[in-house]
Short mmCIF file of N, CA, C and O and ligand atoms in Angstrom, two decimals:
data_model
loop_
_atom_site.label_atom_id
_atom_site.label_comp_id
_atom_site.label_asym_id
_atom_site.label_seq_id
_atom_site.Cartn_x
_atom_site.Cartn_y
_atom_site.Cartn_z
N MET D 49 -8.96 -22.52 -2.05
CA MET D 49 -8.27 -21.43 -1.35
C MET D 49 -6.76 -21.66 -1.37
O MET D 49 -6.29 -22.74 -1.10
N THR D 50 -6.02 -20.60 -1.68
CA THR D 50 -4.57 -20.67 -1.68
C THR D 50 -4.03 -19.60 -0.74
O THR D 50 -4.42 -18.44 -0.84
N THR D 51 -3.13 -20.00 0.14
CA THR D 51 -2.49 -19.01 1.00
C THR D 51 -1.48 -18.24 0.17
O THR D 51 -0.63 -18.82 -0.49
N GLU D 52 -1.62 -16.91 0.21
CA GLU D 52 -0.73 -16.03 -0.55
C GLU D 52 -0.16 -14.98 0.39
O GLU D 52 -0.69 -14.73 1.48
N ARG D 53 0.89 -14.31 -0.10
CA ARG D 53 1.39 -13.11 0.56
C ARG D 53 1.28 -11.94 -0.41
O ARG D 53 1.58 -12.09 -1.60
N THR D 54 0.88 -10.80 0.12
CA THR D 54 0.83 -9.59 -0.69
C THR D 54 1.51 -8.46 0.07
O THR D 54 1.87 -8.61 1.24
N PHE D 55 1.70 -7.35 -0.64
CA PHE D 55 2.43 -6.23 -0.08
C PHE D 55 1.51 -5.02 0.07
O PHE D 55 0.72 -4.72 -0.83
N SER D 56 1.62 -4.35 1.20
CA SER D 56 0.77 -3.20 1.52
C SER D 56 1.63 -2.04 1.99
O SER D 56 2.66 -2.24 2.63
N ILE D 57 1.20 -0.83 1.64
CA ILE D 57 1.79 0.38 2.24
C ILE D 57 0.66 1.20 2.87
O ILE D 57 -0.34 1.47 2.20
N ILE D 58 0.84 1.57 4.13
CA ILE D 58 -0.02 2.58 4.75
C ILE D 58 0.63 3.92 4.41
O ILE D 58 1.77 4.20 4.82
N LYS D 59 -0.06 4.73 3.62
CA LYS D 59 0.54 5.91 3.00
C LYS D 59 0.63 7.09 3.97
O LYS D 59 -0.01 7.09 5.04
N PRO D 60 1.39 8.14 3.59
CA PRO D 60 1.62 9.26 4.52
C PRO D 60 0.37 9.98 5.01
O PRO D 60 0.36 10.50 6.12
N ASP D 61 -0.70 10.02 4.20
CA ASP D 61 -1.92 10.68 4.69
C ASP D 61 -2.50 9.94 5.89
O ASP D 61 -3.07 10.56 6.79
N ALA D 62 -2.33 8.62 5.91
CA ALA D 62 -2.87 7.82 7.01
C ALA D 62 -1.96 7.87 8.24
O ALA D 62 -2.45 7.99 9.36
N THR D 63 -0.63 7.80 8.04
CA THR D 63 0.25 7.89 9.22
C THR D 63 0.13 9.28 9.85
O THR D 63 0.15 9.41 11.07
N ARG D 64 -0.02 10.32 9.02
CA ARG D 64 -0.13 11.69 9.54
C ARG D 64 -1.36 11.85 10.43
O ARG D 64 -1.32 12.51 11.45
N ARG D 65 -2.44 11.15 10.05
CA ARG D 65 -3.68 11.26 10.83
C ARG D 65 -3.78 10.17 11.91
O ARG D 65 -4.84 9.97 12.49
N ASN D 66 -2.67 9.48 12.17
CA ASN D 66 -2.60 8.46 13.23
C ASN D 66 -3.58 7.32 12.98
O ASN D 66 -4.24 6.83 13.90
N LEU D 67 -3.65 6.87 11.71
CA LEU D 67 -4.61 5.84 11.32
C LEU D 67 -3.94 4.50 11.03
O LEU D 67 -4.57 3.62 10.43
N THR D 68 -2.69 4.31 11.47
CA THR D 68 -2.02 3.02 11.23
C THR D 68 -2.85 1.87 11.82
O THR D 68 -3.06 0.85 11.16
N GLY D 69 -3.32 2.06 13.04
CA GLY D 69 -4.12 1.02 13.68
C GLY D 69 -5.47 0.83 13.01
O GLY D 69 -5.93 -0.30 12.83
N ALA D 70 -6.10 1.93 12.63
CA ALA D 70 -7.42 1.84 11.99
C ALA D 70 -7.33 1.10 10.66
O ALA D 70 -8.20 0.27 10.33
N VAL D 71 -6.27 1.38 9.87
CA VAL D 71 -6.09 0.66 8.60
C VAL D 71 -5.83 -0.81 8.87
O VAL D 71 -6.45 -1.70 8.27
N THR D 72 -4.93 -1.08 9.81
CA THR D 72 -4.56 -2.47 10.10
C THR D 72 -5.77 -3.25 10.62
O THR D 72 -5.94 -4.43 10.28
N LYS D 73 -6.62 -2.60 11.40
CA LYS D 73 -7.83 -3.28 11.90
C LYS D 73 -8.70 -3.76 10.75
O LYS D 73 -9.20 -4.89 10.76
N LEU D 74 -8.88 -2.90 9.74
CA LEU D 74 -9.71 -3.31 8.59
C LEU D 74 -9.05 -4.44 7.81
O LEU D 74 -9.73 -5.35 7.32
N LEU D 75 -7.72 -4.39 7.69
CA LEU D 75 -7.01 -5.48 7.01
C LEU D 75 -7.22 -6.80 7.77
O LEU D 75 -7.53 -7.84 7.18
N GLU D 76 -7.05 -6.74 9.09
CA GLU D 76 -7.19 -7.96 9.91
C GLU D 76 -8.62 -8.48 9.90
O GLU D 76 -8.85 -9.69 9.82
N GLU D 77 -9.58 -7.56 9.95
CA GLU D 77 -10.99 -7.99 9.93
C GLU D 77 -11.36 -8.63 8.60
O GLU D 77 -12.31 -9.42 8.53
N ALA D 78 -10.61 -8.29 7.54
CA ALA D 78 -10.85 -8.89 6.23
C ALA D 78 -10.23 -10.28 6.13
O ALA D 78 -10.40 -10.96 5.11
N GLY D 79 -9.49 -10.69 7.15
CA GLY D 79 -8.90 -12.03 7.15
C GLY D 79 -7.44 -12.06 6.78
O GLY D 79 -6.88 -13.13 6.55
N LEU D 80 -6.82 -10.88 6.72
CA LEU D 80 -5.40 -10.80 6.39
C LEU D 80 -4.58 -10.72 7.68
O LEU D 80 -5.00 -10.10 8.66
N ARG D 81 -3.42 -11.35 7.65
CA ARG D 81 -2.53 -11.39 8.82
C ARG D 81 -1.26 -10.62 8.50
O ARG D 81 -0.65 -10.85 7.45
N VAL D 82 -0.86 -9.70 9.38
CA VAL D 82 0.37 -8.92 9.18
C VAL D 82 1.55 -9.80 9.61
O VAL D 82 1.72 -10.06 10.80
N VAL D 83 2.35 -10.25 8.64
CA VAL D 83 3.48 -11.14 8.96
C VAL D 83 4.82 -10.40 8.88
O VAL D 83 5.86 -10.99 9.18
N ALA D 84 4.78 -9.13 8.48
CA ALA D 84 5.96 -8.25 8.53
C ALA D 84 5.46 -6.82 8.50
O ALA D 84 4.46 -6.53 7.83
N SER D 85 6.15 -5.94 9.22
CA SER D 85 5.71 -4.55 9.27
C SER D 85 6.86 -3.67 9.71
O SER D 85 7.58 -4.01 10.65
N LYS D 86 7.05 -2.55 9.03
CA LYS D 86 8.01 -1.55 9.53
C LYS D 86 7.63 -0.16 9.04
O LYS D 86 7.09 0.01 7.95
N ARG D 87 7.93 0.82 9.91
CA ARG D 87 7.64 2.21 9.59
C ARG D 87 8.93 2.83 9.07
O ARG D 87 9.97 2.79 9.74
N ILE D 88 8.85 3.39 7.88
CA ILE D 88 10.03 3.94 7.22
C ILE D 88 9.66 5.26 6.54
O ILE D 88 8.48 5.58 6.37
N HIS D 89 10.68 6.01 6.18
CA HIS D 89 10.47 7.22 5.37
C HIS D 89 11.12 6.94 4.01
O HIS D 89 12.34 6.82 3.92
N LEU D 90 10.34 6.83 2.97
CA LEU D 90 10.86 6.52 1.65
C LEU D 90 11.76 7.64 1.16
O LEU D 90 11.47 8.83 1.37
N THR D 91 12.83 7.28 0.46
CA THR D 91 13.61 8.28 -0.26
C THR D 91 12.93 8.54 -1.61
O THR D 91 12.11 7.74 -2.08
N ARG D 92 13.29 9.67 -2.24
CA ARG D 92 12.73 9.96 -3.56
C ARG D 92 13.11 8.84 -4.54
O ARG D 92 12.26 8.40 -5.33
N ASP D 93 14.34 8.36 -4.49
CA ASP D 93 14.77 7.29 -5.39
C ASP D 93 13.93 6.03 -5.19
O ASP D 93 13.52 5.38 -6.17
N GLN D 94 13.69 5.67 -3.94
CA GLN D 94 12.87 4.48 -3.66
C GLN D 94 11.45 4.65 -4.21
O GLN D 94 10.89 3.74 -4.83
N ALA D 95 10.85 5.82 -3.97
CA ALA D 95 9.47 6.05 -4.42
C ALA D 95 9.39 6.05 -5.94
O ALA D 95 8.46 5.49 -6.52
N GLU D 96 10.39 6.66 -6.59
CA GLU D 96 10.39 6.69 -8.07
C GLU D 96 10.55 5.29 -8.64
O GLU D 96 9.90 4.93 -9.62
N GLU D 97 11.39 4.48 -8.01
CA GLU D 97 11.58 3.11 -8.51
C GLU D 97 10.33 2.27 -8.24
O GLU D 97 9.86 1.53 -9.11
N PHE D 98 9.79 2.40 -7.02
CA PHE D 98 8.63 1.60 -6.66
C PHE D 98 7.45 1.87 -7.60
O PHE D 98 6.74 0.95 -8.01
N TYR D 99 7.23 3.14 -7.93
CA TYR D 99 6.11 3.53 -8.79
C TYR D 99 6.55 3.72 -10.25
O TYR D 99 5.87 4.40 -11.01
N GLY D 100 7.67 3.11 -10.62
CA GLY D 100 8.23 3.27 -11.96
C GLY D 100 7.25 2.98 -13.08
O GLY D 100 7.32 3.62 -14.15
N VAL D 101 6.33 2.06 -12.86
CA VAL D 101 5.34 1.71 -13.89
C VAL D 101 4.47 2.92 -14.26
O VAL D 101 3.92 2.99 -15.36
N HIS D 102 4.38 3.90 -13.34
CA HIS D 102 3.54 5.08 -13.57
C HIS D 102 4.35 6.31 -14.03
O HIS D 102 3.83 7.42 -14.08
N ARG D 103 5.63 6.08 -14.40
CA ARG D 103 6.54 7.20 -14.67
C ARG D 103 5.99 8.16 -15.73
O ARG D 103 6.22 9.38 -15.65
N GLU D 104 5.27 7.66 -16.71
CA GLU D 104 4.77 8.52 -17.80
C GLU D 104 3.41 9.13 -17.50
O GLU D 104 2.88 9.91 -18.30
N ARG D 105 2.83 8.80 -16.36
CA ARG D 105 1.49 9.32 -16.03
C ARG D 105 1.60 10.75 -15.53
O ARG D 105 2.60 11.13 -14.88
N PRO D 106 0.59 11.59 -15.80
CA PRO D 106 0.66 13.00 -15.40
C PRO D 106 0.77 13.21 -13.90
O PRO D 106 1.30 14.23 -13.45
N PHE D 107 0.30 12.23 -13.12
CA PHE D 107 0.32 12.39 -11.67
C PHE D 107 1.59 11.87 -11.03
O PHE D 107 1.72 11.90 -9.80
N PHE D 108 2.57 11.40 -11.83
CA PHE D 108 3.74 10.71 -11.26
C PHE D 108 4.52 11.58 -10.28
O PHE D 108 4.82 11.16 -9.16
N ASN D 109 4.87 12.81 -10.69
CA ASN D 109 5.71 13.64 -9.81
C ASN D 109 4.99 13.99 -8.51
O ASN D 109 5.59 13.95 -7.43
N ASP D 110 3.70 14.31 -8.62
CA ASP D 110 2.92 14.59 -7.41
C ASP D 110 2.83 13.36 -6.52
O ASP D 110 2.91 13.46 -5.28
N LEU D 111 2.66 12.19 -7.14
CA LEU D 111 2.56 10.95 -6.37
C LEU D 111 3.85 10.69 -5.59
O LEU D 111 3.80 10.36 -4.39
N VAL D 112 4.98 10.86 -6.26
CA VAL D 112 6.27 10.63 -5.58
C VAL D 112 6.44 11.63 -4.44
O VAL D 112 6.82 11.26 -3.32
N SER D 113 6.11 12.90 -4.69
CA SER D 113 6.23 13.91 -3.62
C SER D 113 5.34 13.57 -2.44
O SER D 113 5.73 13.71 -1.28
N PHE D 114 4.12 13.12 -2.74
CA PHE D 114 3.21 12.71 -1.67
C PHE D 114 3.78 11.53 -0.88
O PHE D 114 3.76 11.53 0.36
N MET D 115 4.30 10.54 -1.57
CA MET D 115 4.76 9.31 -0.90
C MET D 115 5.99 9.55 -0.02
O MET D 115 6.28 8.73 0.86
N ILE D 116 6.72 10.66 -0.26
CA ILE D 116 7.87 10.97 0.58
C ILE D 116 7.57 12.13 1.54
O ILE D 116 8.47 12.64 2.20
N SER D 117 6.31 12.52 1.63
CA SER D 117 5.92 13.67 2.46
C SER D 117 5.84 13.33 3.95
O SER D 117 5.67 14.23 4.78
N GLY D 118 5.96 12.05 4.28
CA GLY D 118 5.91 11.63 5.68
C GLY D 118 6.18 10.15 5.75
O GLY D 118 6.40 9.50 4.72
N PRO D 119 6.18 9.60 6.96
CA PRO D 119 6.45 8.17 7.09
C PRO D 119 5.36 7.30 6.48
O PRO D 119 4.21 7.73 6.36
N VAL D 120 5.75 6.11 6.11
CA VAL D 120 4.81 5.08 5.64
C VAL D 120 5.04 3.83 6.49
O VAL D 120 6.08 3.71 7.13
N VAL D 121 4.07 2.94 6.47
CA VAL D 121 4.25 1.63 7.09
C VAL D 121 4.15 0.59 5.98
O VAL D 121 3.09 0.48 5.33
N VAL D 122 5.24 -0.12 5.75
CA VAL D 122 5.23 -1.18 4.74
C VAL D 122 4.95 -2.51 5.45
O VAL D 122 5.47 -2.76 6.55
N GLN D 123 4.11 -3.32 4.83
CA GLN D 123 3.68 -4.56 5.48
C GLN D 123 3.61 -5.70 4.47
O GLN D 123 3.34 -5.48 3.29
N VAL D 124 3.82 -6.90 4.96
CA VAL D 124 3.50 -8.11 4.21
C VAL D 124 2.25 -8.71 4.85
O VAL D 124 2.20 -8.87 6.08
N LEU D 125 1.27 -8.99 4.04
CA LEU D 125 -0.01 -9.55 4.49
C LEU D 125 -0.16 -10.96 3.96
O LEU D 125 0.14 -11.23 2.80
N GLU D 126 -0.64 -11.85 4.81
CA GLU D 126 -0.78 -13.26 4.44
C GLU D 126 -2.22 -13.69 4.65
O GLU D 126 -2.87 -13.26 5.61
N GLY D 127 -2.71 -14.54 3.76
CA GLY D 127 -4.06 -15.08 3.93
C GLY D 127 -4.51 -15.80 2.67
O GLY D 127 -3.82 -15.81 1.66
N ASP D 128 -5.70 -16.40 2.76
CA ASP D 128 -6.29 -17.04 1.58
C ASP D 128 -6.54 -15.97 0.53
O ASP D 128 -7.18 -14.95 0.83
N ASN D 129 -6.05 -16.21 -0.68
CA ASN D 129 -6.23 -15.25 -1.78
C ASN D 129 -5.91 -13.83 -1.35
O ASN D 129 -6.67 -12.88 -1.62
N ALA D 130 -4.77 -13.67 -0.71
CA ALA D 130 -4.44 -12.40 -0.07
C ALA D 130 -4.37 -11.23 -1.06
O ALA D 130 -4.76 -10.11 -0.71
N VAL D 131 -3.90 -11.47 -2.27
CA VAL D 131 -3.77 -10.36 -3.23
C VAL D 131 -5.15 -9.77 -3.52
O VAL D 131 -5.37 -8.56 -3.38
N ALA D 132 -6.10 -10.62 -3.92
CA ALA D 132 -7.45 -10.13 -4.25
C ALA D 132 -8.18 -9.64 -3.01
O ALA D 132 -8.91 -8.64 -3.06
N LYS D 133 -7.99 -10.34 -1.91
CA LYS D 133 -8.67 -9.94 -0.67
C LYS D 133 -8.24 -8.54 -0.24
O LYS D 133 -9.05 -7.71 0.16
N ASN D 134 -6.93 -8.27 -0.35
CA ASN D 134 -6.44 -6.94 0.01
C ASN D 134 -7.01 -5.88 -0.92
O ASN D 134 -7.43 -4.81 -0.48
N ARG D 135 -7.01 -6.16 -2.24
CA ARG D 135 -7.57 -5.18 -3.18
C ARG D 135 -9.04 -4.92 -2.87
O ARG D 135 -9.52 -3.79 -2.98
N ASP D 136 -9.77 -5.96 -2.46
CA ASP D 136 -11.19 -5.77 -2.11
C ASP D 136 -11.35 -4.85 -0.91
O ASP D 136 -12.19 -3.94 -0.93
N VAL D 137 -10.57 -5.10 0.15
CA VAL D 137 -10.75 -4.29 1.36
C VAL D 137 -10.18 -2.89 1.19
O VAL D 137 -10.62 -1.95 1.86
N MET D 138 -9.22 -2.70 0.26
CA MET D 138 -8.72 -1.36 -0.04
C MET D 138 -9.81 -0.48 -0.65
O MET D 138 -9.93 0.69 -0.33
N GLY D 139 -10.57 -1.04 -1.58
CA GLY D 139 -11.56 -0.27 -2.33
C GLY D 139 -10.96 0.41 -3.54
O GLY D 139 -9.74 0.34 -3.78
N ALA D 140 -11.80 1.08 -4.33
CA ALA D 140 -11.38 1.70 -5.58
C ALA D 140 -10.33 2.78 -5.33
O ALA D 140 -10.31 3.41 -4.27
N THR D 141 -9.47 3.01 -6.35
CA THR D 141 -8.40 4.00 -6.26
C THR D 141 -8.94 5.36 -5.81
O THR D 141 -8.36 6.01 -4.94
N ASN D 142 -10.03 5.79 -6.43
CA ASN D 142 -10.68 7.04 -6.04
C ASN D 142 -11.68 6.74 -4.92
O ASN D 142 -12.67 6.03 -5.14
N PRO D 143 -11.45 7.28 -3.72
CA PRO D 143 -12.35 6.96 -2.61
C PRO D 143 -13.81 7.30 -2.90
O PRO D 143 -14.71 6.68 -2.34
N ALA D 144 -14.02 8.26 -3.81
CA ALA D 144 -15.40 8.61 -4.17
C ALA D 144 -16.12 7.44 -4.83
O ALA D 144 -17.36 7.36 -4.78
N ASN D 145 -15.35 6.54 -5.44
CA ASN D 145 -15.94 5.38 -6.11
C ASN D 145 -15.85 4.10 -5.30
O ASN D 145 -16.25 3.03 -5.78
N ALA D 146 -15.30 4.18 -4.10
CA ALA D 146 -15.06 2.97 -3.31
C ALA D 146 -16.33 2.55 -2.57
O ALA D 146 -17.16 3.38 -2.20
N ASP D 147 -16.45 1.25 -2.37
CA ASP D 147 -17.62 0.70 -1.66
C ASP D 147 -17.54 1.02 -0.17
O ASP D 147 -16.45 1.11 0.41
N ALA D 148 -18.71 1.13 0.45
CA ALA D 148 -18.79 1.35 1.90
C ALA D 148 -18.06 0.22 2.63
O ALA D 148 -18.11 -0.94 2.22
N GLY D 149 -17.37 0.58 3.69
CA GLY D 149 -16.66 -0.42 4.49
C GLY D 149 -15.23 -0.66 4.05
O GLY D 149 -14.46 -1.27 4.78
N THR D 150 -14.87 -0.18 2.85
CA THR D 150 -13.49 -0.33 2.40
C THR D 150 -12.61 0.73 3.06
O THR D 150 -13.10 1.77 3.52
N ILE D 151 -11.30 0.45 3.08
CA ILE D 151 -10.35 1.38 3.71
C ILE D 151 -10.43 2.75 3.05
O ILE D 151 -10.48 3.78 3.72
N ARG D 152 -10.44 2.75 1.72
CA ARG D 152 -10.41 4.04 1.03
C ARG D 152 -11.72 4.81 1.22
O ARG D 152 -11.70 6.03 1.37
N LYS D 153 -12.86 4.12 1.24
CA LYS D 153 -14.12 4.83 1.46
C LYS D 153 -14.17 5.41 2.87
O LYS D 153 -14.59 6.55 3.07
N GLU D 154 -13.72 4.61 3.83
CA GLU D 154 -13.88 5.03 5.23
C GLU D 154 -12.80 6.02 5.67
O GLU D 154 -13.05 6.85 6.53
N LEU D 155 -11.59 5.92 5.08
CA LEU D 155 -10.46 6.65 5.65
C LEU D 155 -9.73 7.58 4.68
O LEU D 155 -9.06 8.51 5.12
N ALA D 156 -9.81 7.36 3.37
CA ALA D 156 -8.95 8.10 2.44
C ALA D 156 -9.41 9.55 2.27
O ALA D 156 -10.58 9.88 2.47
N GLU D 157 -8.44 10.39 1.86
CA GLU D 157 -8.71 11.82 1.68
C GLU D 157 -9.04 12.17 0.23
O GLU D 157 -9.83 13.06 -0.03
N SER D 158 -8.35 11.51 -0.73
CA SER D 158 -8.49 11.90 -2.15
C SER D 158 -7.96 10.77 -3.03
O SER D 158 -7.41 9.79 -2.52
N ILE D 159 -8.09 10.95 -4.34
CA ILE D 159 -7.60 9.91 -5.27
C ILE D 159 -6.09 9.72 -5.12
O ILE D 159 -5.58 8.63 -5.32
N GLU D 160 -5.37 10.79 -4.76
CA GLU D 160 -3.92 10.65 -4.54
C GLU D 160 -3.64 10.17 -3.11
O GLU D 160 -2.96 9.16 -2.91
N ALA D 161 -4.18 10.89 -2.14
CA ALA D 161 -3.94 10.56 -0.72
C ALA D 161 -4.98 9.53 -0.29
O ALA D 161 -5.90 9.81 0.48
N ASN D 162 -4.82 8.32 -0.83
CA ASN D 162 -5.85 7.29 -0.66
C ASN D 162 -5.45 6.19 0.31
O ASN D 162 -5.94 5.06 0.24
N SER D 163 -4.56 6.54 1.23
CA SER D 163 -4.30 5.79 2.47
C SER D 163 -3.54 4.48 2.34
O SER D 163 -2.82 4.10 3.27
N VAL D 164 -3.74 3.74 1.25
CA VAL D 164 -3.08 2.44 1.13
C VAL D 164 -2.64 2.14 -0.29
O VAL D 164 -3.28 2.56 -1.27
N HIS D 165 -1.55 1.39 -0.38
CA HIS D 165 -1.14 0.71 -1.60
C HIS D 165 -1.35 -0.78 -1.40
O HIS D 165 -1.17 -1.28 -0.28
N GLY D 166 -1.69 -1.49 -2.46
CA GLY D 166 -1.73 -2.95 -2.41
C GLY D 166 -1.31 -3.54 -3.73
O GLY D 166 -1.70 -3.02 -4.79
N SER D 167 -0.53 -4.61 -3.68
CA SER D 167 -0.08 -5.26 -4.92
C SER D 167 -1.29 -5.68 -5.76
O SER D 167 -2.31 -6.11 -5.23
N ASP D 168 -1.11 -5.59 -7.11
CA ASP D 168 -2.23 -5.93 -8.00
C ASP D 168 -2.12 -7.31 -8.63
O ASP D 168 -2.99 -7.71 -9.40
N SER D 169 -1.05 -8.06 -8.32
CA SER D 169 -0.92 -9.43 -8.82
C SER D 169 0.04 -10.17 -7.90
O SER D 169 0.83 -9.53 -7.17
N LEU D 170 -0.02 -11.49 -7.96
CA LEU D 170 0.89 -12.29 -7.13
C LEU D 170 2.35 -12.05 -7.53
O LEU D 170 3.24 -11.98 -6.68
N GLU D 171 2.57 -11.89 -8.83
CA GLU D 171 3.93 -11.65 -9.32
C GLU D 171 4.45 -10.30 -8.81
O GLU D 171 5.59 -10.22 -8.31
N ASN D 172 3.64 -9.26 -8.91
CA ASN D 172 4.07 -7.96 -8.39
C ASN D 172 4.22 -7.97 -6.88
O ASN D 172 5.08 -7.29 -6.33
N ALA D 173 3.39 -8.75 -6.20
CA ALA D 173 3.50 -8.86 -4.74
C ALA D 173 4.89 -9.37 -4.37
O ALA D 173 5.55 -8.83 -3.47
N ALA D 174 5.36 -10.40 -5.05
CA ALA D 174 6.68 -10.97 -4.74
C ALA D 174 7.78 -9.94 -4.97
O ALA D 174 8.71 -9.80 -4.16
N THR D 175 7.67 -9.21 -6.08
CA THR D 175 8.67 -8.18 -6.39
C THR D 175 8.66 -7.08 -5.34
O THR D 175 9.71 -6.63 -4.86
N GLU D 176 7.45 -6.64 -4.96
CA GLU D 176 7.32 -5.52 -4.01
C GLU D 176 7.76 -5.94 -2.61
O GLU D 176 8.39 -5.16 -1.88
N ILE D 177 7.43 -7.16 -2.21
CA ILE D 177 7.88 -7.66 -0.90
C ILE D 177 9.41 -7.66 -0.86
O ILE D 177 10.02 -7.18 0.10
N ALA D 178 10.03 -8.17 -1.92
CA ALA D 178 11.50 -8.26 -1.96
C ALA D 178 12.16 -6.89 -2.01
O ALA D 178 13.32 -6.73 -1.61
N PHE D 179 11.42 -5.88 -2.48
CA PHE D 179 11.94 -4.51 -2.54
C PHE D 179 12.17 -3.96 -1.13
O PHE D 179 13.07 -3.16 -0.90
N PHE D 180 11.36 -4.39 -0.17
CA PHE D 180 11.41 -3.81 1.18
C PHE D 180 11.81 -4.78 2.29
O PHE D 180 12.19 -4.32 3.37
N PHE D 181 11.68 -6.08 2.07
CA PHE D 181 11.90 -7.03 3.17
C PHE D 181 12.86 -8.13 2.77
O PHE D 181 12.81 -8.64 1.65
N THR D 182 13.71 -8.53 3.75
CA THR D 182 14.47 -9.76 3.60
C THR D 182 13.63 -10.90 4.19
O THR D 182 12.70 -10.66 4.98
N SER D 183 13.94 -12.12 3.82
CA SER D 183 13.09 -13.24 4.23
C SER D 183 13.05 -13.40 5.75
O SER D 183 12.03 -13.79 6.31
N ASP D 184 14.15 -13.04 6.44
CA ASP D 184 14.16 -13.20 7.90
C ASP D 184 13.31 -12.14 8.61
O ASP D 184 13.05 -12.26 9.81
N GLU D 185 12.87 -11.12 7.89
CA GLU D 185 11.99 -10.10 8.50
C GLU D 185 10.52 -10.50 8.39
O GLU D 185 9.66 -9.78 8.91
N ILE D 186 10.23 -11.58 7.70
CA ILE D 186 8.85 -12.03 7.50
C ILE D 186 8.63 -13.26 8.35
O ILE D 186 9.30 -14.29 8.17
N VAL D 187 7.72 -13.12 9.31
CA VAL D 187 7.50 -14.22 10.26
C VAL D 187 6.03 -14.62 10.20
O VAL D 187 5.15 -13.95 10.73
N GLY D 188 5.76 -15.72 9.50
CA GLY D 188 4.37 -16.16 9.32
C GLY D 188 3.88 -17.00 10.48
O GLY D 188 4.61 -17.26 11.43
P1 ADP O 288 -4.04 1.65 -7.10
O1 ADP O 288 -3.26 2.21 -5.94
O2 ADP O 288 -5.51 1.56 -6.79
O3 ADP O 288 -3.47 0.36 -7.62
P2 ADP O 288 -2.86 2.97 -9.43
O4 ADP O 288 -1.85 1.87 -9.42
O5 ADP O 288 -3.59 3.23 -10.70
O6 ADP O 288 -3.96 2.73 -8.28
O7 ADP O 288 -2.16 4.33 -9.00
C1 ADP O 288 -1.16 4.35 -8.03
C2 ADP O 288 -1.41 5.51 -7.10
O8 ADP O 288 -1.27 6.72 -7.83
C3 ADP O 288 -2.83 5.58 -6.51
O9 ADP O 288 -3.02 4.75 -5.39
C4 ADP O 288 -2.92 7.05 -6.16
O10 ADP O 288 -2.20 7.34 -4.95
C5 ADP O 288 -2.18 7.70 -7.34
N1 ADP O 288 -3.09 8.05 -8.42
C6 ADP O 288 -3.70 7.21 -9.30
N2 ADP O 288 -4.47 7.89 -10.18
C7 ADP O 288 -4.34 9.20 -9.85
C8 ADP O 288 -4.89 10.41 -10.38
N3 ADP O 288 -5.72 10.41 -11.44
N4 ADP O 288 -4.53 11.58 -9.78
C9 ADP O 288 -3.68 11.61 -8.73
N5 ADP O 288 -3.13 10.49 -8.18
C10 ADP O 288 -3.46 9.30 -8.72
MG1 MG O 289 -1.62 0.02 -8.51
#
């Protein structure tokens, strides 16, 4: 077991439905610890840069519009194998394909409005954490 940090976003569909606590409860029950958290409203520039890897995908413009449609909660999560553990508790991108008990199966609205983002590698986690947090904002 290796203690890792990963990056999570509670997306606008979840904050709109007042599910910040419900999402966080599932994260905590999975063994992840919230070591940094803030509620922010992404700018279009921030959302476009954050999702830059998807710039050529047909859903990119809709995704950016969705991500700036309301507040989000950005978080740093810590735990054993936190990157994989978070991806497990998130569930599949399309909630229709997600396993029972996962955040996306239980809470998400659609393949786009799927309630959470989670880093897909330790390297991307470090980049994404640094995009939103300074080291003094992370208290383990
Ligand atoms: P994940 O969030 O599971 O890592 P991706 O990185 O592939 O998934 O996609 C990033 C986000 O883009 C997804 O979480 C979802 O909000 C949106 N998205 C992905 N695929 C589609 C799609 N086919 N149609 C609409 N939105 C999508
Ligand atoms: Mg992804």
